[in-house]
Coordinates of C-alpha atoms and ligand atoms in Angstrom, one line a residue:
Chain A
M1 CA -0.3 -0.5 -0.2
T2 CA 1.4 3.6 -1.1
A3 CA 0.8 5.9 1.7
L4 CA -1.5 9.5 1.2
L5 CA 1.6 11.8 1.0
E6 CA 4.5 11.0 -0.4
V7 CA 8.1 13.4 0.4
E8 CA 11.5 11.7 -1.5
D9 CA 14.4 14.3 -0.7
L10 CA 13.0 17.1 -0.8
R11 CA 15.1 20.3 -1.5
V12 CA 13.5 23.6 -1.1
A13 CA 15.9 27.3 -0.9
Y14 CA 15.1 30.9 -0.4
G15 CA 17.1 32.3 -3.3
K16 CA 20.5 30.6 -3.0
V17 CA 20.4 29.7 0.7
E18 CA 19.0 26.4 0.9
A19 CA 16.3 25.8 3.9
V20 CA 15.1 22.3 3.8
K21 CA 18.3 20.2 1.9
G22 CA 16.9 17.0 1.3
I23 CA 14.1 15.4 3.3
S24 CA 12.1 12.2 3.0
F25 CA 9.1 11.0 5.4
S26 CA 5.4 9.8 4.7
V27 CA 1.8 9.9 5.9
E28 CA -0.6 6.9 5.6
E29 CA -4.2 7.3 5.7
G30 CA -5.7 8.0 9.1
Q31 CA -2.5 8.8 11.3
A32 CA -1.4 11.9 12.9
V33 CA 2.2 12.3 11.9
T34 CA 4.6 14.9 13.1
L35 CA 7.3 16.9 12.4
I36 CA 9.5 18.8 15.3
G37 CA 12.6 21.0 15.9
T38 CA 14.2 23.8 16.8
N39 CA 13.0 27.5 15.1
G40 CA 14.5 27.0 11.8
A41 CA 15.0 24.0 11.4
G42 CA 12.7 24.1 8.3
K43 CA 9.3 22.9 9.0
T44 CA 7.4 25.6 7.7
T45 CA 9.6 25.9 4.9
T46 CA 8.8 22.2 4.0
L47 CA 4.4 22.7 4.9
H48 CA 4.5 25.5 2.4
T49 CA 6.0 23.8 -0.2
L50 CA 3.4 20.8 0.0
S51 CA 1.0 23.7 -0.2
G52 CA 2.1 24.6 -3.4
L53 CA 3.1 28.1 -1.4
L54 CA 7.0 27.7 -2.3
T55 CA 8.5 25.6 -5.5
P56 CA 11.4 23.2 -4.3
S57 CA 14.8 23.3 -6.1
G58 CA 15.2 19.0 -5.9
G59 CA 12.7 15.8 -5.0
R60 CA 9.4 14.8 -5.4
V61 CA 5.9 15.1 -3.2
R62 CA 3.3 12.7 -4.4
F63 CA -0.2 13.6 -2.9
A64 CA -3.1 10.5 -2.9
G65 CA -0.9 9.3 -6.0
Q66 CA -0.3 12.7 -7.8
D67 CA 2.7 14.5 -8.4
L68 CA 2.4 17.6 -7.3
A69 CA 5.2 19.0 -8.9
G70 CA 4.1 22.1 -10.6
V71 CA 0.5 22.6 -9.2
P72 CA -0.4 25.8 -7.9
A73 CA -1.6 26.1 -4.6
H74 CA -4.7 27.2 -5.6
K75 CA -5.0 24.2 -7.3
V76 CA -3.5 22.0 -4.3
V77 CA -6.6 22.4 -1.8
A78 CA -8.1 20.9 -4.8
L79 CA -6.7 17.8 -4.7
G80 CA -7.5 17.4 -0.7
L81 CA -4.5 18.6 1.3
A82 CA -5.6 21.7 3.5
H83 CA -3.4 24.0 5.4
S84 CA -3.7 25.8 8.9
P85 CA -0.8 28.2 8.6
E86 CA 2.2 29.0 10.6
G87 CA 0.3 32.5 12.4
R88 CA -2.9 31.6 11.7
H89 CA -3.5 34.2 9.1
I90 CA -7.0 34.4 9.4
F91 CA -8.8 36.8 7.8
P92 CA -9.4 39.4 10.0
R93 CA -11.5 41.5 8.1
L94 CA -14.2 38.9 7.2
T95 CA -16.7 38.0 9.7
V96 CA -15.8 34.4 11.6
E97 CA -18.6 32.8 9.4
E98 CA -16.9 34.4 6.0
N99 CA -13.8 32.7 7.2
L100 CA -15.1 29.7 7.7
L101 CA -17.4 29.8 4.1
L102 CA -13.9 30.6 2.4
G103 CA -12.4 27.7 3.8
A104 CA -15.3 25.8 1.4
F105 CA -14.2 28.3 -1.9
L106 CA -14.5 25.1 -4.0
R107 CA -17.1 24.0 -3.3
K108 CA -20.7 23.3 -4.4
D109 CA -22.9 21.1 -2.4
A110 CA -24.7 24.2 -0.6
D111 CA -26.2 21.8 1.5
G112 CA -22.3 19.7 2.7
I113 CA -21.2 23.0 3.4
A114 CA -24.0 23.9 6.0
D115 CA -23.5 20.4 7.6
D116 CA -19.2 21.1 7.9
T117 CA -20.2 25.2 9.1
E118 CA -22.4 23.1 12.0
R119 CA -19.8 20.7 12.9
A120 CA -17.0 23.3 12.8
Y121 CA -18.9 25.3 15.1
T122 CA -20.1 21.6 17.5
L123 CA -16.2 21.8 17.6
F124 CA -15.9 25.4 18.3
P125 CA -18.9 26.8 20.6
R126 CA -16.8 29.5 20.6
L127 CA -16.5 30.3 17.1
R128 CA -20.5 29.7 16.8
E129 CA -20.9 32.4 20.2
R130 CA -18.9 35.1 17.6
R131 CA -19.8 33.8 14.0
I132 CA -21.0 37.8 12.7
Q133 CA -17.6 39.0 14.5
P134 CA -14.5 40.4 12.3
A135 CA -12.5 37.5 13.0
G136 CA -9.5 40.4 13.5
T137 CA -10.8 41.0 17.1
L138 CA -10.9 37.0 18.2
S139 CA -8.5 36.2 20.8
G140 CA -5.3 34.6 19.8
G141 CA -6.9 30.8 20.8
E142 CA -10.1 31.8 19.2
Q143 CA -8.2 32.9 16.0
Q144 CA -5.9 29.6 16.2
M145 CA -9.5 27.4 16.3
L146 CA -11.4 29.3 13.7
A147 CA -7.4 28.8 11.4
M148 CA -8.5 24.4 12.3
A149 CA -12.1 24.7 11.3
R150 CA -11.3 27.0 8.4
A151 CA -8.6 24.1 6.7
L152 CA -11.4 21.4 7.6
M153 CA -14.2 23.1 5.7
C154 CA -12.5 21.8 2.9
R155 CA -12.7 17.8 4.2
P156 CA -9.3 17.6 3.7
R157 CA -7.7 14.1 3.1
L158 CA -4.9 15.4 4.9
L159 CA -4.9 18.3 7.7
M160 CA -2.0 20.0 7.8
L161 CA -1.3 22.2 10.8
D162 CA 1.7 25.0 11.3
E163 CA 2.3 25.3 15.0
P164 CA -1.4 25.4 16.7
S165 CA -0.2 26.1 20.1
M166 CA 2.2 29.1 19.2
G167 CA 1.7 31.9 21.3
L168 CA -0.9 30.8 23.3
S169 CA -2.2 30.3 27.3
P170 CA -1.2 26.8 28.7
I171 CA -4.9 26.6 29.0
M172 CA -5.1 27.3 25.5
M173 CA -2.3 25.6 24.5
K174 CA -3.9 22.1 26.1
K175 CA -7.2 22.7 24.2
I176 CA -6.1 23.0 21.1
M177 CA -3.9 19.8 21.3
A178 CA -6.8 17.9 22.4
T179 CA -9.1 18.9 19.8
V180 CA -5.9 17.9 17.1
A181 CA -6.2 14.3 19.3
E182 CA -10.3 14.1 19.1
L183 CA -9.8 14.9 15.4
K184 CA -7.7 12.5 14.6
A185 CA -9.6 9.8 16.7
T186 CA -12.3 11.0 14.3
G187 CA -10.1 9.4 11.4
T188 CA -8.6 12.9 10.4
T189 CA -5.1 12.5 8.8
I190 CA -3.2 15.0 9.8
L191 CA 0.4 15.9 9.8
L192 CA 1.8 18.1 12.5
V193 CA 3.8 20.8 12.6
E194 CA 4.9 21.4 16.9
Q195 CA 7.5 22.9 18.8
N196 CA 5.2 21.6 21.9
A197 CA 7.1 18.2 21.5
R198 CA 5.8 16.4 23.9
A199 CA 2.0 17.0 23.0
A200 CA 3.2 16.2 19.7
L201 CA 4.9 13.0 20.5
S202 CA 2.4 11.9 22.4
L203 CA -0.7 12.2 20.3
A204 CA 1.6 10.5 16.4
D205 CA 1.6 7.2 15.1
Q206 CA 4.8 8.7 13.4
A207 CA 7.7 11.6 14.5
Y208 CA 10.3 13.3 12.4
V209 CA 12.7 15.6 13.9
M210 CA 14.7 17.9 12.1
E211 CA 17.6 20.0 12.5
T212 CA 18.8 22.5 10.1
G213 CA 17.0 21.4 6.7
R214 CA 17.5 17.5 7.7
V215 CA 15.5 14.9 9.2
V216 CA 18.4 13.4 11.9
L217 CA 15.7 11.2 13.6
S218 CA 12.4 9.3 13.2
G219 CA 10.4 6.6 14.7
S220 CA 7.1 6.1 17.1
G221 CA 5.8 9.6 18.7
E222 CA 6.0 6.8 21.5
R223 CA 9.7 5.5 21.1
L224 CA 11.0 9.3 20.0
L225 CA 9.1 10.4 24.3
H226 CA 11.1 8.0 25.7
D227 CA 14.7 8.4 23.4
D228 CA 17.6 10.2 25.4
S229 CA 18.7 12.9 22.9
V230 CA 15.1 13.8 21.9
R231 CA 14.1 14.1 25.8
K232 CA 17.5 16.6 26.3
A233 CA 16.7 18.4 23.5
Y234 CA 13.6 18.9 23.2
L235 CA 11.6 17.9 26.1
G236 CA 14.2 20.4 28.5
E237 CA 14.9 17.0 30.7
E238 CA 18.2 15.7 32.5
Chain B
M1 CA -24.5 85.1 -3.9
T2 CA -28.1 83.8 -3.0
F3 CA -28.7 80.7 -1.2
T4 CA -30.1 79.1 -5.0
D5 CA -26.3 79.8 -6.2
F6 CA -24.9 77.9 -3.1
L7 CA -27.0 75.1 -3.8
Q8 CA -26.0 75.5 -7.7
L9 CA -22.5 74.8 -6.5
L10 CA -23.3 72.1 -4.3
T11 CA -24.9 70.3 -7.0
D12 CA -22.4 70.7 -9.1
G13 CA -19.8 69.6 -6.8
L14 CA -21.8 66.4 -6.4
V15 CA -22.3 66.1 -9.8
L16 CA -18.6 66.2 -10.2
G17 CA -17.5 64.2 -7.5
S18 CA -19.4 61.0 -8.3
M19 CA -17.1 60.9 -11.8
Y20 CA -14.3 61.9 -9.4
G21 CA -15.4 58.6 -7.2
L22 CA -16.0 56.1 -10.2
I23 CA -12.6 56.7 -11.4
A24 CA -11.3 56.3 -7.7
V25 CA -12.5 53.2 -7.5
G26 CA -10.3 52.1 -9.7
Y27 CA -6.9 53.4 -8.0
T28 CA -8.5 51.9 -4.5
M29 CA -9.0 48.5 -5.8
V30 CA -6.0 47.6 -7.9
Y31 CA -4.3 49.2 -4.8
G32 CA -6.0 47.2 -2.0
I33 CA -4.7 44.5 -3.6
L34 CA -2.0 44.5 -5.1
Q35 CA -0.5 47.5 -3.6
I36 CA 0.6 49.3 -6.2
I37 CA -1.0 53.0 -8.1
N38 CA -2.2 52.1 -11.4
F39 CA -1.1 55.4 -12.7
A40 CA -2.1 54.7 -15.9
H41 CA -5.7 54.4 -14.7
G42 CA -6.6 57.8 -16.1
E43 CA -5.7 56.0 -19.8
I44 CA -7.8 53.7 -19.4
F45 CA -10.5 55.9 -18.6
M46 CA -9.6 58.2 -21.7
L47 CA -9.7 55.3 -23.7
G48 CA -13.6 54.8 -22.4
G49 CA -14.2 57.9 -24.0
F50 CA -12.6 57.1 -27.4
G51 CA -14.1 53.9 -27.6
A52 CA -17.6 55.2 -27.2
L53 CA -16.8 57.9 -29.5
F54 CA -15.4 55.7 -31.9
A55 CA -18.4 53.1 -32.0
Y56 CA -21.2 56.7 -32.2
A57 CA -18.8 57.7 -35.0
W58 CA -18.5 54.9 -37.2
V59 CA -21.9 53.1 -37.2
P60 CA -24.1 55.9 -39.1
A61 CA -27.6 54.1 -37.5
L62 CA -26.3 55.2 -34.2
H63 CA -27.2 58.9 -35.9
E64 CA -30.8 57.8 -36.6
I65 CA -32.0 57.1 -33.7
S66 CA -31.7 59.6 -30.3
L67 CA -28.9 59.9 -28.5
W68 CA -30.3 57.7 -25.9
A69 CA -30.6 54.7 -26.9
A70 CA -27.1 55.0 -28.6
L71 CA -25.9 55.4 -25.1
P72 CA -25.8 51.8 -25.0
V73 CA -24.2 50.9 -27.7
M74 CA -21.4 53.8 -26.6
L75 CA -21.2 52.2 -23.2
V76 CA -20.3 48.6 -24.2
V77 CA -17.6 49.2 -26.5
G78 CA -16.2 52.1 -24.3
V79 CA -16.0 49.3 -21.2
L80 CA -14.7 46.8 -24.1
V81 CA -11.7 49.0 -25.1
S82 CA -11.3 50.0 -21.3
V83 CA -10.8 46.5 -20.1
T84 CA -8.7 45.5 -22.8
A85 CA -6.5 47.9 -22.2
A86 CA -6.5 47.3 -18.3
V87 CA -6.0 43.3 -18.3
A88 CA -3.3 44.0 -21.6
A89 CA -1.8 46.2 -19.0
E90 CA -2.1 44.1 -16.1
R91 CA -0.9 41.1 -17.9
F92 CA 2.0 42.3 -19.6
T93 CA 3.4 45.1 -17.5
Y94 CA 1.8 44.8 -14.2
R95 CA 2.1 40.6 -13.5
P96 CA 6.3 40.6 -14.8
L97 CA 7.2 43.1 -12.6
R98 CA 5.0 41.2 -9.5
N99 CA 8.8 40.4 -7.5
A100 CA 10.2 43.9 -8.5
P101 CA 11.0 46.8 -6.3
R102 CA 7.9 49.4 -6.1
L103 CA 9.7 51.6 -8.1
A104 CA 9.5 49.5 -11.3
P105 CA 6.2 49.3 -11.6
L106 CA 4.9 52.9 -11.2
I107 CA 8.2 53.9 -13.3
T108 CA 6.2 51.7 -16.3
A109 CA 2.9 53.4 -15.5
I110 CA 4.1 56.1 -16.3
G111 CA 5.6 55.5 -19.1
L112 CA 2.2 53.6 -19.8
S113 CA 0.2 56.8 -19.9
L114 CA 2.1 58.3 -22.1
F115 CA 2.2 55.5 -24.6
L116 CA -2.1 55.1 -24.9
Q117 CA -2.7 58.9 -25.1
Q118 CA 0.3 58.9 -28.1
V119 CA -2.2 55.9 -29.6
V120 CA -4.9 57.5 -29.2
F121 CA -3.4 61.2 -30.7
N122 CA -1.3 59.1 -33.4
F123 CA -4.0 56.8 -34.7
F124 CA -7.9 57.9 -33.6
T125 CA -10.1 58.2 -36.9
L126 CA -13.2 60.2 -37.4
P127 CA -14.7 59.7 -40.3
G128 CA -13.7 61.9 -43.9
E129 CA -10.8 62.8 -41.3
S130 CA -7.2 62.1 -41.7
M131 CA -5.6 60.2 -38.8
G132 CA -4.9 61.1 -35.8
I133 CA -5.9 63.9 -33.4
T134 CA -4.8 67.6 -32.3
A135 CA -7.3 69.2 -30.6
P136 CA -9.9 68.3 -28.3
V137 CA -12.8 66.2 -30.1
P138 CA -16.5 67.1 -30.0
F139 CA -18.4 64.7 -28.2
P140 CA -22.6 63.9 -29.4
Q141 CA -24.6 65.9 -26.6
L142 CA -28.2 65.0 -25.3
D143 CA -31.5 66.7 -26.9
G144 CA -32.7 68.8 -23.9
G145 CA -32.4 72.0 -22.4
P146 CA -31.4 71.7 -19.0
L147 CA -34.0 70.6 -16.1
R148 CA -34.8 73.8 -13.5
L149 CA -35.2 71.9 -10.0
G150 CA -35.9 75.1 -8.2
G151 CA -33.2 77.5 -9.2
V152 CA -31.2 74.9 -9.6
T153 CA -30.2 73.7 -13.3
V154 CA -29.0 70.6 -13.9
S155 CA -28.2 68.6 -17.2
Y156 CA -29.5 65.7 -18.4
A157 CA -25.8 64.7 -18.3
A158 CA -25.3 65.6 -15.2
I159 CA -28.5 64.1 -13.6
L160 CA -27.4 60.3 -15.5
T161 CA -24.0 60.9 -13.8
L162 CA -26.0 60.6 -10.5
V163 CA -28.2 58.0 -11.1
V164 CA -25.3 56.2 -12.9
A165 CA -23.0 56.6 -10.2
A166 CA -25.2 55.1 -7.9
G167 CA -26.1 52.2 -10.0
A168 CA -22.7 51.5 -10.2
M169 CA -22.0 52.1 -6.1
T170 CA -25.0 49.7 -5.3
G171 CA -23.6 47.0 -7.8
L172 CA -20.6 47.4 -6.6
T173 CA -21.5 46.9 -3.6
Y174 CA -23.0 43.8 -4.4
F175 CA -20.4 42.2 -5.6
V176 CA -18.0 43.0 -3.3
G177 CA -20.1 41.7 -0.3
R178 CA -22.2 38.9 -1.6
T179 CA -21.0 37.2 -4.8
R180 CA -17.9 34.2 -4.4
T181 CA -15.4 36.8 -6.7
G182 CA -16.1 39.4 -4.3
R183 CA -15.5 37.8 -1.7
A184 CA -12.1 35.8 -3.1
M185 CA -11.5 39.7 -3.7
Q186 CA -11.7 41.0 0.3
A187 CA -9.8 37.5 0.7
T188 CA -6.8 38.2 -1.5
A189 CA -6.8 42.0 -0.7
Q190 CA -6.4 40.8 3.3
D191 CA -4.0 37.7 3.3
P192 CA -3.6 37.2 -0.9
K193 CA -1.0 33.4 0.5
T194 CA -3.3 32.6 2.8
A195 CA -6.5 33.5 -0.3
R196 CA -4.6 30.9 -2.4
L197 CA -4.5 28.0 0.5
M198 CA -8.6 28.9 0.0
G199 CA -8.5 27.7 -3.0
I200 CA -8.8 31.3 -4.9
D201 CA -6.8 31.9 -8.0
T202 CA -5.2 35.0 -7.1
D203 CA -4.0 36.3 -10.4
R204 CA -7.3 36.0 -11.8
V205 CA -8.8 38.3 -8.8
I206 CA -6.3 40.9 -9.9
V207 CA -7.3 40.5 -13.7
V208 CA -11.1 41.4 -12.2
A209 CA -9.8 44.0 -9.9
F210 CA -8.5 45.8 -13.3
A211 CA -11.4 45.1 -15.3
V212 CA -14.2 46.2 -12.7
G213 CA -12.1 49.4 -12.3
A214 CA -12.1 49.5 -16.0
V215 CA -15.6 49.6 -16.3
L216 CA -16.2 52.4 -13.9
A217 CA -13.9 54.9 -15.5
A218 CA -15.2 54.0 -18.9
V219 CA -18.7 54.5 -17.4
A220 CA -17.3 58.5 -16.1
C221 CA -15.4 59.4 -18.7
L222 CA -18.9 58.8 -21.2
T223 CA -20.6 60.9 -18.6
Q224 CA -17.9 63.4 -18.2
G225 CA -17.9 63.6 -22.9
L226 CA -21.5 64.1 -22.3
R227 CA -21.4 67.0 -19.4
L228 CA -18.3 68.5 -21.1
G229 CA -19.2 68.1 -24.8
S230 CA -15.9 67.1 -26.3
I231 CA -12.6 64.5 -24.6
S232 CA -9.3 65.2 -25.6
Y233 CA -6.3 61.8 -25.5
N234 CA -4.6 63.7 -22.6
M235 CA -7.9 64.3 -20.6
G236 CA -6.9 61.3 -18.4
F237 CA -4.2 62.8 -16.5
I238 CA -6.2 65.7 -15.0
A239 CA -8.8 63.1 -14.5
G240 CA -6.4 60.6 -13.3
L241 CA -5.1 63.0 -11.0
K242 CA -8.2 63.8 -9.5
G243 CA -9.0 59.9 -8.8
F244 CA -5.9 59.0 -6.9
T245 CA -6.6 62.4 -5.4
A246 CA -10.4 61.0 -4.1
A247 CA -8.9 57.5 -3.6
V248 CA -6.4 58.7 -1.2
L249 CA -8.7 61.2 0.8
G250 CA -11.4 58.5 0.9
G251 CA -8.3 56.1 2.2
I252 CA -7.5 54.3 -0.4
G253 CA -7.8 50.4 -0.8
N254 CA -11.7 51.0 0.5
I255 CA -13.9 51.4 -1.8
R256 CA -16.5 53.4 0.1
G257 CA -14.2 55.6 0.9
A258 CA -13.3 56.1 -3.0
M259 CA -16.6 57.0 -3.5
L260 CA -16.9 59.4 -0.6
G261 CA -13.6 61.1 -1.5
G262 CA -14.6 61.8 -4.6
V263 CA -17.9 63.3 -3.7
V264 CA -16.2 65.2 -0.9
L265 CA -13.5 66.6 -3.6
G266 CA -16.2 67.4 -6.0
V267 CA -18.3 69.2 -3.8
A268 CA -15.1 71.1 -1.8
E269 CA -13.8 72.2 -5.9
S270 CA -17.0 73.3 -6.7
L271 CA -17.5 75.7 -4.0
A272 CA -14.1 76.7 -3.8
S273 CA -13.9 78.2 -7.2
G274 CA -17.6 79.6 -6.7
L275 CA -17.7 81.4 -3.5
L276 CA -14.5 82.8 -2.9
P277 CA -14.1 85.1 -5.7
H278 CA -18.0 86.9 -3.7
L279 CA -15.3 86.4 -0.6
P280 CA -13.2 90.4 -0.4
S281 CA -9.9 89.5 0.3
L282 CA -9.6 86.2 -1.6
Q283 CA -11.2 86.5 -4.3
M284 CA -8.0 86.2 -6.4
F285 CA -8.2 82.7 -5.4
G286 CA -11.6 81.7 -6.8
G287 CA -12.6 80.9 -10.2
S288 CA -11.5 78.0 -13.3
V289 CA -7.8 78.8 -12.7
W290 CA -7.6 78.0 -8.7
K291 CA -9.8 75.0 -9.3
D292 CA -8.0 72.2 -9.5
V293 CA -5.0 73.5 -6.7
W294 CA -7.9 73.3 -4.4
A295 CA -8.2 69.7 -5.1
F296 CA -4.9 69.1 -3.9
V297 CA -4.9 72.3 -0.8
I298 CA -8.0 69.4 0.4
L299 CA -6.0 66.2 0.2
I300 CA -2.6 68.0 1.9
V301 CA -5.2 69.4 4.9
V302 CA -7.3 65.8 5.2
L303 CA -3.8 63.7 5.4
L304 CA -2.4 65.6 8.3
I305 CA -5.4 65.1 10.3
R306 CA -6.2 62.2 9.3
P307 CA -3.2 60.4 7.4
Q308 CA -5.5 57.1 7.4
G309 CA -7.8 58.9 4.7
L310 CA -12.1 59.6 5.7
L311 CA -12.5 55.7 6.0
G312 CA -9.0 54.4 5.6
E313 CA -7.7 51.9 8.9
R314 CA -4.1 52.9 9.7
I315 CA -1.3 50.9 8.5
A316 CA -0.7 49.2 12.3
D317 CA -4.3 48.1 12.0
R318 CA -4.1 46.0 8.8
A319 CA -2.7 42.4 9.1
Ligands
LIG401 N1 10.8 34.1 3.4 C1 12.5 33.9 3.4 N2 13.2 33.9 2.7 C2 14.3 33.7 3.2 N3 14.5 33.2 4.5 C3 13.5 32.2 5.3 C4 12.7 32.4 5.1 N4 11.6 31.8 5.8 C5 12.7 30.8 6.4 N5 13.7 31.5 5.9 C6 14.6 30.5 6.5 O1 14.3 29.1 6.4 C7 15.0 28.3 7.4 C8 13.8 27.3 8.0 O2 12.8 28.6 7.9 P1 11.1 28.3 8.7 O3 11.3 27.1 7.7 O4 10.4 28.9 9.1 O5 11.7 26.6 10.4 P2 10.9 26.5 11.4 O6 9.2 26.7 10.7 O7 11.4 25.2 11.6 O8 10.6 27.6 12.3 C9 15.5 29.5 8.3 O9 16.7 29.8 8.1 C10 15.0 30.5 7.9 O10 15.6 31.6 8.5
LIG402 MG1 7.6 27.4 11.7

């Protein structure tokens, strides 16, 4: 069986500076896979390349059996690859509901969209309360919920989350990570980038550790949680 | 100066300002998405008038019917010419420079302005005349004398301008706020990269912004031709400058602001040139000689008090 997402020797450069130096990993249907690593390791660059915002300088990406080379960003999402970007990037002057509907921009099934909007509000009741508020007036945690809910609105085959807990209070961080776990439990395939390595490894089936553009370690989330070098470098333990 | 005279100035200003607003929308929509000033927009405006006049001059059947009946045909041709020019300008000049330093598209726009002016100057031809134009070209006029409402005189062309501007703004508000493409446009203006992640083809959205601005500009030029009785190859310079001023005045990037800025500018200009001659110590500043100066005086004053423009948001508020 081939994986839903297969990344092979991917390289990405900003001008002459290579930020991703040949990484390989894969995500199987139904799995939660995490990329962890310090700031500047190349995780965001990797996700941007997968969703077509950046063009790779080498390597191959296959998603659902299709080679993504040359597929522009606005067509990647049509294949079922949704991306909740780092820093949330909600549309600040549109309402919460308008933001959600933009997540379903390519869909034509009004009934299905209405169902999924309802589902998003059930998942995040706070968003329902703030339906007609400009998204820019939401708190950081609420914006993160909106970014995730918006990404789900295209009924993705793979949901990519870039640092969903960044800049949140510990309580909000817990809540967001619990939602990620819930999504996984209900069958959503997830590629999660996190600096909160403990939370990410706890829920991941498979994990990859990145350092300066390379994958330096990989294994099941469980195994890496107990790996000595990971515990020292990323979990703050002696 | 009576109260009726004052109302007259106000009415004239409103008509003038509606037209400025129509032009301003084109600047503001493109700026809202690309953060560039399309300084060739004045020429896109001018081309709309020449397109309309060309259709009128070369289709004899249009002379047999009333000008009111001919107007839709003229409008369609004018709009087509403006939209074609604007879309071509985007595709072949602005898009290749999308990632160039800010100054490059600006200089390109100025070059494009001169180019478009010269194309009309050298190649626009009326039946029975040699190629090219030198002086302003007469524009067909609507029949029927001006209406008198109270003591205020309004021409049919002026009324048409107001009606068309109101209609265009209503349509535009609906388009941007309620349609799928309009929503895509707002998303692209607020966060272009993320808009692409939603599946929005932002290149297409940019083309639509240029095209919509061109439609309104062509409409504006047609009304100016009808009101003033002539059009000229270089009319886009002042009109473009006024439209740009209106856009900045209203808060560049904000569509309602563009219309408001246009109206404020038109009314202020009309009042300044009409009222000042009646003020003993200021009369030297009145009249049409100073008319174009007031636009910029107002702009400077408003920007000193409210740098973001009347309806604009401070840059810090933008994501
Ligand atoms: N837009 C950019 N232009 C140039 N270099 C960049 C850009 N974005 C990121 N980088 C560089 O690429 C490397 C990887 O960054 P990034 O992918 O954001 O890492 P991470 O998400 O793992 O923190 C870093 O060295 C960063 O400085
Ligand atoms: Mg990052």
